[in-house]
Structure formats: C-alpha cells, structure tokens
CSV table of C-alpha atoms in Angstrom, one decimal:
chain,number,residue,atom,x,y,z
A,214,MET,CA,-11.2,1.3,-21.8
A,215,SER,CA,-14.3,0.8,-19.7
A,216,ALA,CA,-14.2,0.3,-15.9
A,217,LYS,CA,-15.2,-3.3,-16.4
A,218,ASN,CA,-12.3,-3.9,-18.9
A,219,THR,CA,-9.9,-2.1,-16.6
A,220,SER,CA,-11.0,-4.4,-13.7
A,221,THR,CA,-10.6,-7.5,-15.9
A,222,ALA,CA,-7.1,-6.4,-17.0
A,223,ILE,CA,-6.0,-5.8,-13.4
A,224,LYS,CA,-7.3,-9.1,-12.2
A,225,GLN,CA,-5.7,-10.9,-15.1
A,226,VAL,CA,-2.3,-9.4,-14.3
A,227,ARG,CA,-2.7,-10.3,-10.6
A,228,LYS,CA,-3.8,-13.9,-11.5
A,229,ASP,CA,-1.2,-14.7,-14.1
A,230,CYS,CA,1.9,-12.8,-13.3
A,231,MET,CA,4.1,-13.3,-10.2
A,232,LYS,CA,3.5,-9.6,-9.2
A,233,GLU,CA,2.7,-6.3,-10.7
A,234,TRP,CA,5.4,-3.9,-9.5
A,235,TYR,CA,9.2,-4.3,-9.8
A,236,THR,CA,12.1,-2.3,-8.3
A,237,VAL,CA,15.2,-1.4,-10.2
A,238,ASP,CA,17.2,-4.0,-8.2
A,239,GLU,CA,14.8,-6.7,-9.2
A,240,LEU,CA,15.0,-5.7,-12.9
A,241,LEU,CA,18.8,-5.4,-12.8
A,242,GLU,CA,18.9,-9.1,-11.5
A,243,LEU,CA,17.3,-10.2,-14.8
A,244,ARG,CA,20.3,-9.0,-16.8
A,245,SER,CA,18.0,-8.6,-19.8
A,246,ALA,CA,19.4,-6.9,-22.9
A,247,GLU,CA,16.0,-5.1,-23.2
A,248,LEU,CA,16.7,-3.2,-19.9
A,249,PRO,CA,19.3,-0.7,-18.8
A,250,GLN,CA,22.3,-2.4,-17.3
A,251,GLU,CA,23.0,0.3,-14.7
A,252,ARG,CA,20.7,1.8,-12.1
A,253,SER,CA,21.1,5.3,-13.5
A,254,GLY,CA,19.6,4.3,-16.8
A,255,TYR,CA,16.2,3.4,-15.4
A,256,SER,CA,14.9,6.9,-14.7
A,257,ARG,CA,15.8,8.0,-18.3
A,258,ARG,CA,14.3,4.9,-19.9
A,259,ALA,CA,11.1,5.2,-17.8
A,260,SER,CA,10.7,8.9,-18.8
A,261,LYS,CA,11.4,8.2,-22.4
A,262,ASP,CA,9.1,5.2,-22.7
A,263,ASN,CA,6.4,6.5,-20.3
A,264,TRP,CA,6.7,3.6,-17.9
A,265,LYS,CA,4.0,3.4,-15.3
A,266,ARG,CA,5.7,3.9,-12.0
A,267,ARG,CA,4.9,4.5,-8.3
A,268,LYS,CA,7.0,5.8,-5.4
A,269,ARG,CA,8.2,3.2,-3.0
A,270,ASP,CA,8.7,4.0,0.7
A,271,THR,CA,12.1,2.5,1.7
A,272,GLY,CA,12.4,4.4,5.0
A,273,LYS,CA,15.5,6.1,3.6
A,274,ARG,CA,16.0,9.5,2.2
A,275,GLY,CA,15.5,9.9,-1.5
A,276,ILE,CA,12.9,8.6,-3.9
A,277,THR,CA,12.8,5.0,-5.1
A,278,TYR,CA,10.4,3.9,-7.8
A,279,GLU,CA,8.7,0.6,-8.7
A,280,TYR,CA,7.7,0.0,-12.3
A,281,HIS,CA,4.6,-1.7,-13.5
A,282,ILE,CA,4.9,-4.9,-15.5
A,283,SER,CA,2.7,-3.6,-18.2
A,284,SER,CA,5.3,-0.9,-19.0
A,285,LEU,CA,8.2,-3.2,-19.4
A,286,PRO,CA,9.3,-4.7,-22.7
A,287,LYS,CA,7.5,-8.0,-23.8
A,288,GLU,CA,10.7,-10.0,-23.4
A,289,VAL,CA,11.1,-8.8,-19.8
A,290,GLN,CA,7.4,-9.6,-19.1
A,291,ARG,CA,8.1,-13.1,-20.3
A,292,LEU,CA,11.2,-13.4,-18.1
A,293,LEU,CA,9.1,-12.3,-15.1
A,294,GLY,CA,6.8,-15.3,-15.8
A,295,CYS,CA,3.8,-13.5,-17.4
A,296,PRO,CA,1.9,-15.8,-19.8
A,297,GLU,CA,1.7,-14.8,-23.5
A,298,SER,CA,-2.0,-14.2,-23.4
A,299,THR,CA,-1.7,-11.7,-20.5
A,300,ILE,CA,1.2,-10.0,-22.3
A,301,GLU,CA,-1.0,-9.6,-25.4
A,302,ALA,CA,-3.8,-8.2,-23.3
A,303,LEU,CA,-1.4,-5.7,-21.7
A,304,THR,CA,-0.1,-4.6,-25.1
A,305,GLN,CA,-3.6,-4.1,-26.5
A,306,SER,CA,-4.7,-2.1,-23.4
A,307,GLU,CA,-1.5,0.0,-23.5
A,308,SER,CA,-2.0,0.8,-27.2
A,309,THR,CA,-5.4,2.4,-26.6
A,310,GLY,CA,-3.7,5.0,-24.3
A,311,LYS,CA,-6.6,4.7,-21.9
A,312,GLY,CA,-7.3,2.7,-18.8
A,313,PHE,CA,-5.1,1.8,-15.9
A,314,LEU,CA,-2.0,1.4,-18.1
A,315,SER,CA,-1.9,5.0,-19.3
A,316,ALA,CA,1.3,6.5,-18.0
A,317,ASN,CA,-0.1,10.0,-17.7
A,318,ARG,CA,-2.9,9.1,-15.3
A,319,ASN,CA,-2.8,10.2,-11.7
A,320,ASP,CA,-1.1,7.5,-9.6
A,321,SER,CA,-3.5,8.0,-6.7
A,322,ILE,CA,-6.5,7.4,-8.9
A,323,ASP,CA,-4.9,4.3,-10.3
A,324,ARG,CA,-4.3,2.9,-6.8
A,325,ILE,CA,-7.9,3.7,-5.8
A,326,VAL,CA,-9.3,2.0,-9.0
A,327,ALA,CA,-7.1,-1.0,-8.4
A,328,ILE,CA,-8.3,-1.3,-4.8
A,329,VAL,CA,-11.9,-1.0,-5.7
A,330,SER,CA,-11.5,-3.4,-8.6
A,331,SER,CA,-10.1,-6.0,-6.3
A,332,LEU,CA,-13.1,-5.9,-3.9
A,333,LYS,CA,-15.7,-8.7,-3.9
A,334,PRO,CA,-19.1,-7.7,-5.3
A,335,ASN,CA,-20.7,-7.5,-1.9
A,336,GLU,CA,-17.7,-5.4,-0.5
A,337,CYS,CA,-18.0,-3.0,-3.4
A,338,GLU,CA,-21.7,-2.6,-2.8
A,339,ASP,CA,-21.1,-2.0,1.0
A,340,LEU,CA,-18.5,0.6,0.1
A,341,SER,CA,-20.8,2.3,-2.3
A,342,MET,CA,-23.6,2.4,0.2
A,343,MET,CA,-21.3,3.7,2.9
A,344,LEU,CA,-20.0,6.5,0.6
A,345,GLY,CA,-23.6,7.4,-0.4
A,346,ARG,CA,-24.6,7.8,3.3
A,347,LYS,CA,-21.5,9.3,4.8
A,348,GLY,CA,-19.5,10.7,1.9
A,349,ALA,CA,-15.8,11.3,1.4
A,350,ASP,CA,-15.5,12.9,4.8
A,351,PHE,CA,-15.8,9.5,6.4
A,352,LEU,CA,-12.9,8.2,4.2
A,353,THR,CA,-10.6,11.0,5.3
A,354,LYS,CA,-11.3,10.1,8.9
A,355,LEU,CA,-9.9,6.7,8.1
A,356,LEU,CA,-6.6,8.3,7.3
A,357,ASP,CA,-6.1,9.5,10.8
A,358,GLU,CA,-3.1,7.8,12.4
A,359,ASP,CA,-5.0,6.9,15.6
A,360,THR,CA,-7.8,5.4,13.5
A,361,VAL,CA,-5.3,3.3,11.6
A,362,CYS,CA,-3.7,2.1,14.8
A,363,LEU,CA,-7.2,1.1,16.2
A,364,MET,CA,-8.0,-0.8,13.0
A,365,GLN,CA,-4.8,-2.8,13.4
A,366,LEU,CA,-5.7,-4.1,16.8
A,367,THR,CA,-6.1,-7.8,17.1
A,368,GLY,CA,-7.0,-10.4,19.8
A,369,GLU,CA,-7.4,-9.2,23.4
A,370,LYS,CA,-6.4,-5.6,22.6
A,371,LYS,CA,-9.2,-5.4,20.0
A,372,GLU,CA,-11.6,-6.9,22.5
A,373,ALA,CA,-10.6,-4.4,25.2
A,374,ALA,CA,-11.1,-1.5,22.8
A,375,LEU,CA,-14.5,-2.7,21.8
A,376,LEU,CA,-15.5,-3.2,25.5
A,377,LEU,CA,-14.6,0.4,26.2
A,378,THR,CA,-17.1,1.5,23.7
A,379,GLN,CA,-19.9,-0.2,25.7
A,380,LEU,CA,-19.0,1.5,29.0
A,381,ASP,CA,-20.4,4.7,30.3
A,382,LEU,CA,-18.1,7.8,30.1
A,383,ILE,CA,-17.4,7.9,33.9
A,384,ARG,CA,-16.1,4.3,33.9
A,385,VAL,CA,-14.0,4.9,30.8
A,386,ARG,CA,-12.4,7.9,32.6
A,387,GLU,CA,-11.7,5.8,35.7
A,388,ILE,CA,-10.0,3.1,33.5
A,389,LEU,CA,-7.9,5.7,31.6
A,390,SER,CA,-6.8,7.3,34.9
A,391,GLU,CA,-5.7,3.9,36.2
A,392,LEU,CA,-3.8,3.1,33.0
A,393,ARG,CA,-2.1,6.4,32.9
A,394,ALA,CA,-1.0,6.1,36.5
A,395,SER,CA,0.3,2.6,35.8
A,396,ARG,CA,2.2,3.9,32.8
A,397,ASP,CA,3.7,6.8,34.7
A,398,MET,CA,4.8,4.5,37.5
A,399,GLY,CA,6.4,2.2,35.0
A,400,ARG,CA,8.3,5.1,33.5
A,401,ALA,CA,9.4,6.4,36.9
A,402,ALA,CA,10.6,2.9,37.8
A,403,SER,CA,12.5,2.6,34.5
A,404,GLN,CA,14.2,6.0,35.0
A,405,GLN,CA,15.1,5.0,38.6
A,406,ALA,CA,16.7,1.8,37.4
A,407,VAL,CA,18.7,3.7,34.8
A,408,GLY,CA,19.8,6.1,37.5
A,409,ASP,CA,20.8,3.3,39.8
A,410,HIS,CA,22.8,1.6,37.0
A,411,LYS,CA,24.7,4.8,36.3
A,412,LYS,CA,25.6,5.2,39.9
A,413,ASP,CA,26.9,1.6,40.0
A,414,LEU,CA,29.1,2.3,36.9
A,415,VAL,CA,30.6,5.3,38.6
C-alpha cells in the first residue's frame, strides 16, 4: 500500500468511525458473540488473530492495550458505528498485509505515519523543511520534559516566557533571582505555618 493510500485509509477511519482504538472494557460492553466474553481472552485472541494494538498508559502498574478497529471482526466494526464502505476498505487493506494495518509493523512508526498523515499540506511542508534544515536532532530536543512543559504554556505564562527571550542575560538573571527568593520565602512561610499548626495541636 502506498503512503498516499495509507493516508487515505487513516483519514477514512477517522472520518467515518467513532474512534480508532478500543480498550478491553469498551469491547466487553458490546457483548458481541464475535469477541471474548472475559478480559483474559483478549490477549490470546489478539495474538492468534494478529490484532493491531498499542500500549495504553493508565497510570497504574501493568500493561493495558487498546485494539485498532481495523483488527476487529466486521460485525464488531458495525456495532462500533463504522459504515460498510469503510469496513470494506479496511478489509481490503488488511488482506494486502501491507500499510498501516499490518500487525507486524513497528507501533512507533505507525504512530509517526498517522501523525504525519493527519497534517495539513502546509504543515507537512513546514515539517519537511524543518527536518531538512535541522534534522532529527531537533525532534529529539522536543522530547525533553522542560521543552514539553514550555510548549504547553498558555496565556500570560506563555507571554512571560516569550518576553524573557527578548531580555538581556543580566536582566533575566535578576528576574530569576527575585523569583527564586519569592519561592523560597513562600516555602519557608508554609513550613512555619505547618510547624505552628502542629504546636497548636499539641
């Protein structure tokens, strides 16, 4: 399957179906005869039928998986609200053993392909130009926790961060010094209040 066909298939699933990925709990709620009736049966069925799956972060210990709608039986796809035309396209794509539906492809690559496929043409062009100039090293810097935190800033916090980039280094150091002192005083006051409260309890 070509990259263009893969992109089209992904967009069709996103457009027509409620969503792409389903947890075991969501599938159990369907009570379909086409699916295992107990949680323990899903792992075996997924392995046996090469279901496309991805890990899901639940914040708890252990591994939880979500299963892609394309891997599920046709009847289940119908129950999930996927139109017949999309189900047929999924089946044809799956039978080729290629493209984003192939169960033995690397999940990371699948996610990257899906992300790039969902970009608007001008965004895709911008990404291509940026990678051409700065390379993959730039992308790995985006994975840094501090960078992610900065990218999530909004409103006045974002404005303050951008203003800091325009100041000279001496002024930035002065501001940081003031902020750190204020933070430390706040901690000290909080610890003092806790200490006073403990004394009152005794």
